[in-house]
PDB file of C-alpha atoms and ligand atoms in Angstrom:
ATOM      1  CA  MET A   1      40.178  -5.464 -59.006  1.00 66.00           C
ATOM      2  CA  LEU A   2      38.860  -8.272 -61.253  1.00 77.00           C
ATOM      3  CA  THR A   3      40.659 -11.620 -61.117  1.00 86.00           C
ATOM      4  CA  ARG A   4      40.960 -13.919 -64.100  1.00 91.00           C
ATOM      5  CA  LEU A   5      39.325 -17.345 -63.851  1.00 96.00           C
ATOM      6  CA  THR A   6      41.043 -20.680 -64.389  1.00 95.00           C
ATOM      7  CA  PRO A   7      40.583 -21.760 -68.040  1.00 94.00           C
ATOM      8  CA  ARG A   8      38.212 -24.735 -68.148  1.00 96.00           C
ATOM      9  CA  HIS A   9      36.487 -26.796 -70.836  1.00 95.00           C
ATOM     10  CA  VAL A  10      33.602 -29.211 -70.991  1.00 97.00           C
ATOM     11  CA  ARG A  11      34.332 -32.609 -72.520  1.00 96.00           C
ATOM     12  CA  GLY A  12      32.674 -33.140 -75.881  1.00 94.00           C
ATOM     13  CA  LEU A  13      31.874 -29.458 -76.483  1.00 97.00           C
ATOM     14  CA  PRO A  14      33.832 -27.022 -78.647  1.00 96.00           C
ATOM     15  CA  VAL A  15      37.037 -25.593 -77.201  1.00 95.00           C
ATOM     16  CA  ALA A  16      38.199 -22.084 -78.020  1.00 93.00           C
ATOM     17  CA  ASP A  17      40.766 -19.540 -76.939  1.00 90.00           C
ATOM     18  CA  ARG A  18      37.871 -17.384 -75.717  1.00 95.00           C
ATOM     19  CA  PRO A  19      34.527 -17.964 -73.983  1.00 97.00           C
ATOM     20  CA  LEU A  20      32.024 -19.959 -76.007  1.00 98.00           C
ATOM     21  CA  LEU A  21      29.070 -18.022 -77.332  1.00 98.00           C
ATOM     22  CA  MET A  22      25.653 -19.477 -76.584  1.00 98.00           C
ATOM     23  CA  GLY A  23      22.884 -17.952 -78.710  1.00 98.00           C
ATOM     24  CA  VAL A  24      19.383 -17.890 -77.216  1.00 98.00           C
ATOM     25  CA  VAL A  25      16.334 -19.122 -79.099  1.00 97.00           C
ATOM     26  CA  ASN A  26      13.282 -18.576 -76.909  1.00 94.00           C
ATOM     27  CA  VAL A  27      10.348 -20.435 -78.445  1.00 95.00           C
ATOM     28  CA  THR A  28       7.965 -18.701 -76.062  1.00 90.00           C
ATOM     29  CA  PRO A  29       5.141 -16.183 -76.314  1.00 84.00           C
ATOM     30  CA  ASP A  30       6.221 -14.378 -73.125  1.00 72.00           C
ATOM     31  CA  SER A  31      10.004 -14.189 -72.494  1.00 70.00           C
ATOM     32  CA  PHE A  32      11.067 -10.760 -71.235  1.00 69.00           C
ATOM     33  CA  SER A  33      13.653 -10.178 -73.912  1.00 69.00           C
ATOM     34  CA  ASP A  34      12.150 -11.574 -77.084  1.00 70.00           C
ATOM     35  CA  GLY A  35       8.827 -13.179 -76.135  1.00 68.00           C
ATOM     36  CA  GLY A  36       6.506 -13.791 -79.067  1.00 69.00           C
ATOM     37  CA  ARG A  37       9.123 -13.120 -81.721  1.00 73.00           C
ATOM     38  CA  PHE A  38      10.246 -16.689 -82.362  1.00 69.00           C
ATOM     39  CA  ASP A  39       7.297 -18.726 -81.114  1.00 66.00           C
ATOM     40  CA  ARG A  40       6.655 -20.453 -84.445  1.00 88.00           C
ATOM     41  CA  ALA A  41       9.008 -23.348 -85.189  1.00 93.00           C
ATOM     42  CA  GLU A  42      10.093 -22.168 -88.629  1.00 94.00           C
ATOM     43  CA  VAL A  43      10.824 -18.655 -87.350  1.00 95.00           C
ATOM     44  CA  ALA A  44      12.765 -20.048 -84.382  1.00 96.00           C
ATOM     45  CA  ILE A  45      14.798 -22.352 -86.647  1.00 97.00           C
ATOM     46  CA  ALA A  46      15.640 -19.490 -89.005  1.00 97.00           C
ATOM     47  CA  HIS A  47      16.628 -17.368 -86.022  1.00 97.00           C
ATOM     48  CA  GLY A  48      18.893 -20.142 -84.708  1.00 98.00           C
ATOM     49  CA  LEU A  49      20.639 -20.383 -88.080  1.00 98.00           C
ATOM     50  CA  GLU A  50      21.119 -16.616 -88.078  1.00 98.00           C
ATOM     51  CA  LEU A  51      22.685 -16.736 -84.608  1.00 98.00           C
ATOM     52  CA  LEU A  52      25.070 -19.453 -85.836  1.00 98.00           C
ATOM     53  CA  ALA A  53      26.000 -17.425 -88.908  1.00 98.00           C
ATOM     54  CA  ASP A  54      26.669 -14.497 -86.580  1.00 98.00           C
ATOM     55  CA  GLY A  55      29.127 -16.477 -84.468  1.00 97.00           C
ATOM     56  CA  ALA A  56      27.229 -18.668 -82.000  1.00 98.00           C
ATOM     57  CA  ASP A  57      29.092 -21.810 -80.913  1.00 98.00           C
ATOM     58  CA  LEU A  58      25.955 -23.391 -79.518  1.00 98.00           C
ATOM     59  CA  LEU A  59      22.240 -22.627 -79.389  1.00 98.00           C
ATOM     60  CA  ASP A  60      20.091 -22.651 -76.246  1.00 98.00           C
ATOM     61  CA  ILE A  61      16.490 -23.558 -77.099  1.00 98.00           C
ATOM     62  CA  GLY A  62      13.887 -22.751 -74.439  1.00 97.00           C
ATOM     63  CA  GLY A  63      10.124 -23.249 -74.251  1.00 96.00           C
ATOM     64  CA  GLU A  64       9.402 -21.782 -70.817  1.00 95.00           C
ATOM     65  CA  SER A  65       9.667 -18.120 -69.904  1.00 91.00           C
ATOM     66  CA  THR A  66      11.360 -17.492 -66.558  1.00 87.00           C
ATOM     67  CA  ARG A  67      10.559 -13.791 -66.421  1.00 84.00           C
ATOM     68  CA  PRO A  68       9.502 -12.684 -62.929  1.00 80.00           C
ATOM     69  CA  GLY A  69       5.855 -13.577 -62.385  1.00 78.00           C
ATOM     70  CA  ALA A  70       5.548 -15.861 -65.434  1.00 84.00           C
ATOM     71  CA  THR A  71       3.197 -18.833 -65.190  1.00 87.00           C
ATOM     72  CA  ARG A  72       4.548 -22.205 -66.288  1.00 92.00           C
ATOM     73  CA  PRO A  73       3.460 -23.826 -69.567  1.00 95.00           C
ATOM     74  CA  LEU A  74       2.082 -27.383 -69.552  1.00 96.00           C
ATOM     75  CA  VAL A  75       4.712 -30.045 -70.217  1.00 97.00           C
ATOM     76  CA  THR A  76       2.952 -30.844 -73.491  1.00 97.00           C
ATOM     77  CA  GLU A  77       3.165 -27.181 -74.533  1.00 96.00           C
ATOM     78  CA  GLU A  78       6.848 -26.972 -73.674  1.00 97.00           C
ATOM     79  CA  LEU A  79       7.578 -30.176 -75.606  1.00 97.00           C
ATOM     80  CA  ALA A  80       5.631 -28.985 -78.651  1.00 96.00           C
ATOM     81  CA  ARG A  81       7.596 -25.737 -78.641  1.00 96.00           C
ATOM     82  CA  VAL A  82      11.136 -27.038 -78.340  1.00 97.00           C
ATOM     83  CA  VAL A  83      11.336 -30.514 -79.877  1.00 98.00           C
ATOM     84  CA  PRO A  84      10.756 -29.578 -83.564  1.00 97.00           C
ATOM     85  CA  VAL A  85      13.225 -26.706 -83.283  1.00 98.00           C
ATOM     86  CA  ILE A  86      15.906 -28.856 -81.631  1.00 98.00           C
ATOM     87  CA  THR A  87      15.389 -31.641 -84.183  1.00 98.00           C
ATOM     88  CA  ALA A  88      15.817 -29.258 -87.111  1.00 98.00           C
ATOM     89  CA  LEU A  89      18.808 -27.346 -85.732  1.00 98.00           C
ATOM     90  CA  ALA A  90      20.658 -30.458 -84.521  1.00 98.00           C
ATOM     91  CA  ALA A  91      20.072 -32.059 -87.941  1.00 98.00           C
ATOM     92  CA  GLN A  92      21.828 -29.066 -89.478  1.00 97.00           C
ATOM     93  CA  GLY A  93      24.871 -29.680 -87.307  1.00 97.00           C
ATOM     94  CA  ALA A  94      24.272 -27.146 -84.540  1.00 98.00           C
ATOM     95  CA  VAL A  95      25.442 -27.913 -81.011  1.00 98.00           C
ATOM     96  CA  VAL A  96      22.129 -27.606 -79.193  1.00 98.00           C
ATOM     97  CA  SER A  97      21.334 -26.927 -75.556  1.00 98.00           C
ATOM     98  CA  VAL A  98      17.827 -27.195 -74.133  1.00 98.00           C
ATOM     99  CA  ASP A  99      16.796 -24.620 -71.538  1.00 98.00           C
ATOM    100  CA  THR A 100      14.439 -26.610 -69.332  1.00 98.00           C
ATOM    101  CA  MET A 101      13.798 -27.496 -65.704  1.00 98.00           C
ATOM    102  CA  ARG A 102      11.778 -30.612 -66.557  1.00 98.00           C
ATOM    103  CA  ALA A 103      13.164 -34.162 -66.788  1.00 98.00           C
ATOM    104  CA  GLU A 104      10.581 -35.132 -69.393  1.00 98.00           C
ATOM    105  CA  VAL A 105      11.495 -32.230 -71.647  1.00 98.00           C
ATOM    106  CA  ALA A 106      15.218 -32.862 -71.144  1.00 98.00           C
ATOM    107  CA  ARG A 107      14.770 -36.507 -72.170  1.00 98.00           C
ATOM    108  CA  ALA A 108      12.850 -35.590 -75.340  1.00 98.00           C
ATOM    109  CA  ALA A 109      15.359 -32.860 -76.190  1.00 98.00           C
ATOM    110  CA  LEU A 110      18.310 -35.242 -75.814  1.00 98.00           C
ATOM    111  CA  ASP A 111      16.506 -37.782 -78.013  1.00 98.00           C
ATOM    112  CA  ALA A 112      16.005 -35.014 -80.581  1.00 98.00           C
ATOM    113  CA  GLY A 113      19.732 -34.285 -80.687  1.00 98.00           C
ATOM    114  CA  ALA A 114      20.492 -31.831 -77.867  1.00 98.00           C
ATOM    115  CA  ALA A 115      23.960 -32.150 -76.331  1.00 98.00           C
ATOM    116  CA  VAL A 116      23.454 -29.894 -73.312  1.00 98.00           C
ATOM    117  CA  VAL A 117      20.744 -29.522 -70.666  1.00 98.00           C
ATOM    118  CA  ASN A 118      20.684 -25.981 -69.302  1.00 98.00           C
ATOM    119  CA  ASP A 119      18.626 -26.201 -66.115  1.00 98.00           C
ATOM    120  CA  VAL A 120      17.983 -22.798 -64.533  1.00 98.00           C
ATOM    121  CA  SER A 121      16.916 -24.559 -61.337  1.00 98.00           C
ATOM    122  CA  GLY A 122      20.108 -26.616 -61.006  1.00 98.00           C
ATOM    123  CA  GLY A 123      18.017 -29.737 -60.434  1.00 98.00           C
ATOM    124  CA  LEU A 124      15.812 -28.274 -57.706  1.00 98.00           C
ATOM    125  CA  ALA A 125      12.601 -27.980 -59.747  1.00 98.00           C
ATOM    126  CA  ASP A 126      12.633 -31.599 -60.941  1.00 98.00           C
ATOM    127  CA  PRO A 127      15.440 -33.667 -59.370  1.00 98.00           C
ATOM    128  CA  GLU A 128      14.806 -36.517 -61.857  1.00 98.00           C
ATOM    129  CA  ILE A 129      16.432 -34.338 -64.525  1.00 98.00           C
ATOM    130  CA  LEU A 130      19.856 -35.144 -63.050  1.00 98.00           C
ATOM    131  CA  ARG A 131      19.355 -38.870 -63.633  1.00 98.00           C
ATOM    132  CA  VAL A 132      18.160 -38.224 -67.210  1.00 98.00           C
ATOM    133  CA  VAL A 133      21.305 -36.238 -67.976  1.00 98.00           C
ATOM    134  CA  ALA A 134      23.561 -38.775 -66.260  1.00 98.00           C
ATOM    135  CA  ASP A 135      22.056 -41.650 -68.267  1.00 98.00           C
ATOM    136  CA  SER A 136      22.553 -39.811 -71.562  1.00 97.00           C
ATOM    137  CA  GLY A 137      26.129 -38.649 -70.977  1.00 95.00           C
ATOM    138  CA  ALA A 138      25.113 -35.095 -71.951  1.00 98.00           C
ATOM    139  CA  THR A 139      26.489 -31.862 -70.500  1.00 98.00           C
ATOM    140  CA  TYR A 140      24.609 -30.271 -67.607  1.00 98.00           C
ATOM    141  CA  VAL A 141      24.564 -26.564 -66.762  1.00 98.00           C
ATOM    142  CA  ALA A 142      23.435 -25.985 -63.181  1.00 98.00           C
ATOM    143  CA  MET A 143      22.263 -22.436 -62.596  1.00 98.00           C
ATOM    144  CA  HIS A 144      21.782 -20.847 -59.176  1.00 98.00           C
ATOM    145  CA  TRP A 145      18.046 -20.649 -58.461  1.00 97.00           C
ATOM    146  CA  ARG A 146      15.823 -20.409 -55.430  1.00 97.00           C
ATOM    147  CA  ALA A 147      12.209 -20.465 -56.613  1.00 95.00           C
ATOM    148  CA  HIS A 148       9.927 -20.395 -59.630  1.00 94.00           C
ATOM    149  CA  ALA A 149       9.231 -17.102 -61.394  1.00 89.00           C
ATOM    150  CA  THR A 150       6.069 -16.377 -59.406  1.00 88.00           C
ATOM    151  CA  GLU A 151       7.986 -16.099 -56.135  1.00 90.00           C
ATOM    152  CA  MET A 152      11.664 -15.605 -56.961  1.00 91.00           C
ATOM    153  CA  GLN A 153      11.665 -11.861 -56.303  1.00 88.00           C
ATOM    154  CA  GLN A 154      10.766 -12.451 -52.631  1.00 93.00           C
ATOM    155  CA  ARG A 155      13.746 -14.789 -52.313  1.00 95.00           C
ATOM    156  CA  ALA A 156      16.348 -12.158 -53.235  1.00 96.00           C
ATOM    157  CA  THR A 157      17.696 -11.828 -49.679  1.00 96.00           C
ATOM    158  CA  TYR A 158      21.300 -12.575 -48.806  1.00 98.00           C
ATOM    159  CA  ASP A 159      23.825 -11.655 -46.116  1.00 98.00           C
ATOM    160  CA  ASP A 160      26.608 -12.169 -48.654  1.00 98.00           C
ATOM    161  CA  VAL A 161      25.258 -12.979 -52.099  1.00 98.00           C
ATOM    162  CA  VAL A 162      28.504 -14.405 -53.479  1.00 98.00           C
ATOM    163  CA  ARG A 163      29.148 -16.721 -50.528  1.00 98.00           C
ATOM    164  CA  GLU A 164      25.546 -17.962 -50.505  1.00 98.00           C
ATOM    165  CA  VAL A 165      25.394 -18.492 -54.278  1.00 98.00           C
ATOM    166  CA  ARG A 166      28.713 -20.352 -54.088  1.00 98.00           C
ATOM    167  CA  ASP A 167      27.496 -22.605 -51.253  1.00 98.00           C
ATOM    168  CA  GLU A 168      24.126 -23.275 -52.893  1.00 98.00           C
ATOM    169  CA  LEU A 169      25.810 -24.066 -56.228  1.00 98.00           C
ATOM    170  CA  SER A 170      28.221 -26.361 -54.419  1.00 98.00           C
ATOM    171  CA  ALA A 171      25.229 -28.353 -53.144  1.00 98.00           C
ATOM    172  CA  ARG A 172      23.834 -28.555 -56.687  1.00 98.00           C
ATOM    173  CA  ILE A 173      27.194 -29.836 -57.986  1.00 98.00           C
ATOM    174  CA  ASP A 174      27.144 -32.509 -55.269  1.00 98.00           C
ATOM    175  CA  ALA A 175      23.623 -33.536 -56.301  1.00 98.00           C
ATOM    176  CA  ALA A 176      24.603 -33.719 -59.980  1.00 98.00           C
ATOM    177  CA  LEU A 177      27.672 -35.828 -59.216  1.00 98.00           C
ATOM    178  CA  ALA A 178      25.693 -38.083 -56.891  1.00 98.00           C
ATOM    179  CA  ALA A 179      23.204 -38.687 -59.722  1.00 98.00           C
ATOM    180  CA  GLY A 180      26.084 -39.873 -61.911  1.00 98.00           C
ATOM    181  CA  ILE A 181      26.852 -36.827 -64.068  1.00 98.00           C
ATOM    182  CA  GLU A 182      30.567 -36.843 -64.835  1.00 98.00           C
ATOM    183  CA  PRO A 183      32.511 -33.888 -63.416  1.00 98.00           C
ATOM    184  CA  ASP A 184      33.937 -32.912 -66.808  1.00 98.00           C
ATOM    185  CA  ARG A 185      30.424 -32.625 -68.239  1.00 98.00           C
ATOM    186  CA  LEU A 186      29.242 -30.058 -65.705  1.00 98.00           C
ATOM    187  CA  ALA A 187      29.145 -26.263 -65.750  1.00 98.00           C
ATOM    188  CA  ILE A 188      27.702 -23.713 -63.334  1.00 98.00           C
ATOM    189  CA  ASP A 189      26.013 -20.329 -63.664  1.00 98.00           C
ATOM    190  CA  PRO A 190      25.420 -17.662 -60.979  1.00 98.00           C
ATOM    191  CA  GLY A 191      21.916 -17.034 -62.359  1.00 98.00           C
ATOM    192  CA  LEU A 192      21.916 -13.265 -62.786  1.00 98.00           C
ATOM    193  CA  GLY A 193      18.442 -11.860 -62.159  1.00 96.00           C
ATOM    194  CA  PHE A 194      17.092 -15.075 -60.628  1.00 96.00           C
ATOM    195  CA  ALA A 195      16.249 -14.201 -57.019  1.00 96.00           C
ATOM    196  CA  LYS A 196      18.823 -11.387 -57.313  1.00 97.00           C
ATOM    197  CA  THR A 197      18.528  -7.616 -57.229  1.00 97.00           C
ATOM    198  CA  ALA A 198      20.584  -5.442 -59.561  1.00 97.00           C
ATOM    199  CA  ASP A 199      23.138  -4.936 -56.760  1.00 98.00           C
ATOM    200  CA  HIS A 200      23.384  -8.695 -56.255  1.00 98.00           C
ATOM    201  CA  ASN A 201      24.080  -9.170 -59.981  1.00 98.00           C
ATOM    202  CA  TRP A 202      26.857  -6.581 -59.999  1.00 98.00           C
ATOM    203  CA  GLU A 203      28.402  -8.062 -56.863  1.00 98.00           C
ATOM    204  CA  LEU A 204      28.403 -11.540 -58.427  1.00 98.00           C
ATOM    205  CA  LEU A 205      30.045 -10.246 -61.596  1.00 97.00           C
ATOM    206  CA  ARG A 206      32.623  -8.307 -59.590  1.00 96.00           C
ATOM    207  CA  ARG A 207      33.528 -11.353 -57.466  1.00 96.00           C
ATOM    208  CA  LEU A 208      33.097 -14.140 -60.043  1.00 96.00           C
ATOM    209  CA  ASP A 209      36.514 -15.546 -59.104  1.00 96.00           C
ATOM    210  CA  GLU A 210      35.031 -16.622 -55.762  1.00 97.00           C
ATOM    211  CA  LEU A 211      32.947 -19.169 -57.699  1.00 98.00           C
ATOM    212  CA  ASP A 212      36.111 -20.477 -59.387  1.00 97.00           C
ATOM    213  CA  VAL A 213      36.942 -22.464 -56.238  1.00 97.00           C
ATOM    214  CA  LEU A 214      34.071 -24.796 -57.149  1.00 98.00           C
ATOM    215  CA  GLY A 215      36.324 -26.054 -59.951  1.00 98.00           C
ATOM    216  CA  MET A 216      33.680 -25.895 -62.688  1.00 98.00           C
ATOM    217  CA  PRO A 217      33.436 -23.960 -65.973  1.00 98.00           C
ATOM    218  CA  ILE A 218      31.288 -20.845 -65.486  1.00 98.00           C
ATOM    219  CA  LEU A 219      28.537 -19.673 -67.842  1.00 98.00           C
ATOM    220  CA  VAL A 220      27.185 -16.129 -67.475  1.00 98.00           C
ATOM    221  CA  GLY A 221      23.861 -14.854 -68.791  1.00 98.00           C
ATOM    222  CA  SER A 222      23.498 -11.105 -68.513  1.00 97.00           C
ATOM    223  CA  SER A 223      22.041 -10.413 -71.951  1.00 97.00           C
ATOM    224  CA  ARG A 224      19.392  -7.660 -71.961  1.00 96.00           C
ATOM    225  CA  LYS A 225      18.566  -8.242 -68.294  1.00 97.00           C
ATOM    226  CA  SER A 226      16.754  -5.648 -66.260  1.00 96.00           C
ATOM    227  CA  PHE A 227      19.784  -4.638 -64.165  1.00 97.00           C
ATOM    228  CA  LEU A 228      21.214  -3.235 -67.406  1.00 98.00           C
ATOM    229  CA  GLY A 229      17.957  -1.388 -68.066  1.00 97.00           C
ATOM    230  CA  THR A 230      18.116   0.082 -64.560  1.00 97.00           C
ATOM    231  CA  LEU A 231      21.753   1.120 -64.954  1.00 98.00           C
ATOM    232  CA  LEU A 232      20.983   2.852 -68.243  1.00 97.00           C
ATOM    233  CA  ALA A 233      17.763   4.562 -67.082  1.00 97.00           C
ATOM    234  CA  GLY A 234      17.210   8.038 -68.436  1.00 94.00           C
ATOM    235  CA  PRO A 235      16.979  11.200 -66.279  1.00 95.00           C
ATOM    236  CA  ASP A 236      13.284  10.434 -65.748  1.00 95.00           C
ATOM    237  CA  GLY A 237      14.280   7.159 -64.082  1.00 95.00           C
ATOM    238  CA  VAL A 238      12.581   5.053 -66.767  1.00 97.00           C
ATOM    239  CA  PRO A 239      14.666   1.903 -67.428  1.00 97.00           C
ATOM    240  CA  ARG A 240      16.231   1.520 -70.866  1.00 97.00           C
ATOM    241  CA  PRO A 241      13.907  -0.710 -72.962  1.00 96.00           C
ATOM    242  CA  VAL A 242      14.892  -4.351 -73.444  1.00 95.00           C
ATOM    243  CA  ASP A 243      15.730  -4.052 -77.139  1.00 94.00           C
ATOM    244  CA  ASP A 244      18.053  -1.122 -76.462  1.00 96.00           C
ATOM    245  CA  ARG A 245      20.408  -2.960 -74.083  1.00 97.00           C
ATOM    246  CA  GLU A 246      22.557  -4.576 -76.754  1.00 97.00           C
ATOM    247  CA  ASP A 247      25.606  -2.335 -76.369  1.00 97.00           C
ATOM    248  CA  ALA A 248      25.611  -2.872 -72.609  1.00 98.00           C
ATOM    249  CA  THR A 249      25.325  -6.616 -73.208  1.00 98.00           C
ATOM    250  CA  THR A 250      28.325  -6.464 -75.535  1.00 98.00           C
ATOM    251  CA  ALA A 251      30.275  -4.523 -72.909  1.00 97.00           C
ATOM    252  CA  LEU A 252      29.621  -7.296 -70.404  1.00 97.00           C
ATOM    253  CA  THR A 253      30.608  -9.914 -72.982  1.00 96.00           C
ATOM    254  CA  THR A 254      33.922  -8.099 -73.381  1.00 94.00           C
ATOM    255  CA  LEU A 255      34.372  -8.205 -69.630  1.00 93.00           C
ATOM    256  CA  ALA A 256      33.493 -11.909 -69.592  1.00 92.00           C
ATOM    257  CA  GLY A 257      36.148 -12.468 -72.260  1.00 89.00           C
ATOM    258  CA  MET A 258      38.713 -10.659 -70.138  1.00 92.00           C
ATOM    259  CA  LEU A 259      37.725 -12.618 -67.029  1.00 93.00           C
ATOM    260  CA  GLY A 260      37.945 -15.882 -68.962  1.00 94.00           C
ATOM    261  CA  VAL A 261      34.513 -17.371 -68.237  1.00 97.00           C
ATOM    262  CA  TRP A 262      33.713 -20.616 -70.038  1.00 98.00           C
ATOM    263  CA  ALA A 263      30.660 -19.319 -71.926  1.00 98.00           C
ATOM    264  CA  VAL A 264      28.283 -16.383 -72.297  1.00 98.00           C
ATOM    265  CA  ARG A 265      24.588 -16.651 -73.139  1.00 98.00           C
ATOM    266  CA  VAL A 266      23.297 -13.870 -75.401  1.00 98.00           C
ATOM    267  CA  HIS A 267      20.263 -13.064 -77.541  1.00 97.00           C
ATOM    268  CA  GLN A 268      22.192 -11.502 -80.393  1.00 97.00           C
ATOM    269  CA  THR A 269      25.529 -13.042 -81.288  1.00 98.00           C
ATOM    270  CA  ARG A 270      27.146 -10.741 -83.826  1.00 98.00           C
ATOM    271  CA  SER A 271      28.407  -7.988 -81.534  1.00 98.00           C
ATOM    272  CA  SER A 272      29.296 -10.406 -78.738  1.00 98.00           C
ATOM    273  CA  ALA A 273      31.236 -12.587 -81.201  1.00 97.00           C
ATOM    274  CA  ASP A 274      33.215  -9.506 -82.246  1.00 97.00           C
ATOM    275  CA  ALA A 275      33.827  -8.579 -78.608  1.00 96.00           C
ATOM    276  CA  LEU A 276      35.135 -12.058 -77.824  1.00 96.00           C
ATOM    277  CA  ARG A 277      37.467 -12.039 -80.810  1.00 94.00           C
ATOM    278  CA  VAL A 278      38.876  -8.719 -79.671  1.00 93.00           C
ATOM    279  CA  SER A 279      39.471  -9.935 -76.120  1.00 91.00           C
ATOM    280  CA  ALA A 280      40.941 -13.239 -77.392  1.00 91.00           C
ATOM    281  CA  ARG A 281      43.325 -11.375 -79.701  1.00 91.00           C
ATOM    282  CA  LEU A 282      44.474  -9.240 -76.825  1.00 88.00           C
ATOM    283  CA  LEU A 283      44.593 -11.873 -74.104  1.00 84.00           C
ATOM    284  CA  GLY A 284      44.529 -15.212 -75.943  1.00 67.00           C
ATOM    285  CA  HIS A 285      48.023 -16.183 -74.869  1.00 52.00           C
ATOM    286  CA  GLN A 286      46.765 -16.265 -71.304  1.00 52.00           C
ATOM    287  CA  PHE A 287      44.626 -19.266 -72.258  1.00 47.00           C
ATOM    288  CA  GLY A 288      47.779 -21.141 -73.234  1.00 42.00           C
ATOM    289  CA  ARG A 289      47.362 -20.594 -76.979  1.00 44.00           C
ATOM    290  CA  SER A 290      46.739 -17.607 -79.140  1.00 41.00           C
ATOM    291  CA  SER A 291      44.592 -17.063 -82.177  1.00 45.00           C
ATOM    292  CA  ALA A 292      43.970 -14.116 -84.421  1.00 43.00           C
ATOM    293  CA  THR A 293      40.582 -15.439 -85.447  1.00 45.00           C
ATOM    294  CA  GLY A 294      39.159 -16.816 -82.221  1.00 49.00           C
ATOM    295  CA  LYS A 295      38.274 -19.855 -84.318  1.00 47.00           C
ATOM    296  CA  VAL A 296      36.761 -22.786 -82.472  1.00 49.00           C
ATOM    297  CA  ILE A 297      38.791 -25.954 -82.284  1.00 43.00           C
ATOM    298  CA  GLU A 298      36.716 -29.107 -81.888  1.00 45.00           C
ATOM    299  CA  ALA A 299      37.440 -31.083 -78.747  1.00 42.00           C
TER     300      ALA A 299
HETATM  301  N1  PMM B 301      18.658 -16.561 -68.142  1.00 80.29           N
HETATM  302  C1  PMM B 301      17.447 -16.769 -68.700  1.00 80.29           C
HETATM  303  C2  PMM B 301      17.077 -18.043 -69.167  1.00 80.29           C
HETATM  304  N2  PMM B 301      17.939 -19.084 -69.096  1.00 80.29           N
HETATM  305  N3  PMM B 301      20.037 -19.937 -68.462  1.00 80.29           N
HETATM  306  C3  PMM B 301      21.239 -19.764 -67.910  1.00 80.29           C
HETATM  307  N4  PMM B 301      22.099 -20.801 -67.811  1.00 80.29           N
HETATM  308  N5  PMM B 301      21.633 -18.548 -67.431  1.00 80.29           N
HETATM  309  C4  PMM B 301      20.836 -17.449 -67.476  1.00 80.29           C
HETATM  310  O1  PMM B 301      21.243 -16.380 -67.008  1.00 80.29           O
HETATM  311  C5  PMM B 301      19.530 -17.608 -68.054  1.00 80.29           C
HETATM  312  C6  PMM B 301      19.161 -18.894 -68.544  1.00 80.29           C
HETATM  313  C7  PMM B 301      16.496 -15.625 -68.796  1.00 80.29           C
HETATM  314  O2  PMM B 301      16.687 -14.909 -69.958  1.00 80.29           O
HETATM  315  P1  PMM B 301      15.754 -15.086 -71.277  1.00 80.29           P
HETATM  316  O3  PMM B 301      14.344 -15.304 -70.798  1.00 80.29           O
HETATM  317  O4  PMM B 301      15.886 -13.871 -72.082  1.00 80.29           O
HETATM  318  O5  PMM B 301      16.241 -16.261 -72.030  1.00 80.29           O
END
């Protein structure tokens, strides 16, 4: 039995009668899902605009691949990848999030117009990032994380994955608040695939309501991840390729809409935007208002 989450919003970000749709722009040569496709600034910018036209509410710009085993780029490389793309997309009116674990990159991204810092390490990789976000008054997304990509697979051990993720996220919320980030500018994310097996991911999705007690909006990123490839493996056991996991991603977006998460992070926004409009039309009244269009109302 899946339990609906408490509706929650983040101050200063769009509000809708459905989960917000975060479109991913990976400006990297090596991300698992789309590495090398958008690693030139003008291609990444065009892709961001396409995601917006297809229904994204905000864009998540990242310059570091977190695929298992990936080596980290230099700070200078990461900055050179993301800053021009953020500058251009923010100038065109997009609500921009930067996907980074580094304080220095977060600071430059906020200066370039980003409104959100999406930190997959929840402040563990570079604790200074919390202070940078607090000083700027931006939104902070704290994801559950245990280790960098080179060693995260070995850290996928839990007695009860949901309880441990909840407790570890609770500690990250405390750290963010202690650094001065305001509670209504915080969101959390269970970090599917980060130090998690496929079974851990499914368990987290099944028991997402147990994270609701933390009192924070929840973002979920399942798009194209390997647990979907494993689920959809053919009779030969070969996982479904990354670029053929879109329908499964949309199915999970539909589920997220029914559960009432705050936001979903996806690589392709068109089908997920449709899925969210369908779930909002069906269930919108449960958010306290109903809309036939799923149109975003500015906060
Ligand atoms: N997943 C990836 C990168 N950033 N951020 C959040 N908040 N949640 C996620 O699940 C997440 C993330 C990895 O996927 P990608 O390399 O295809 O972007």
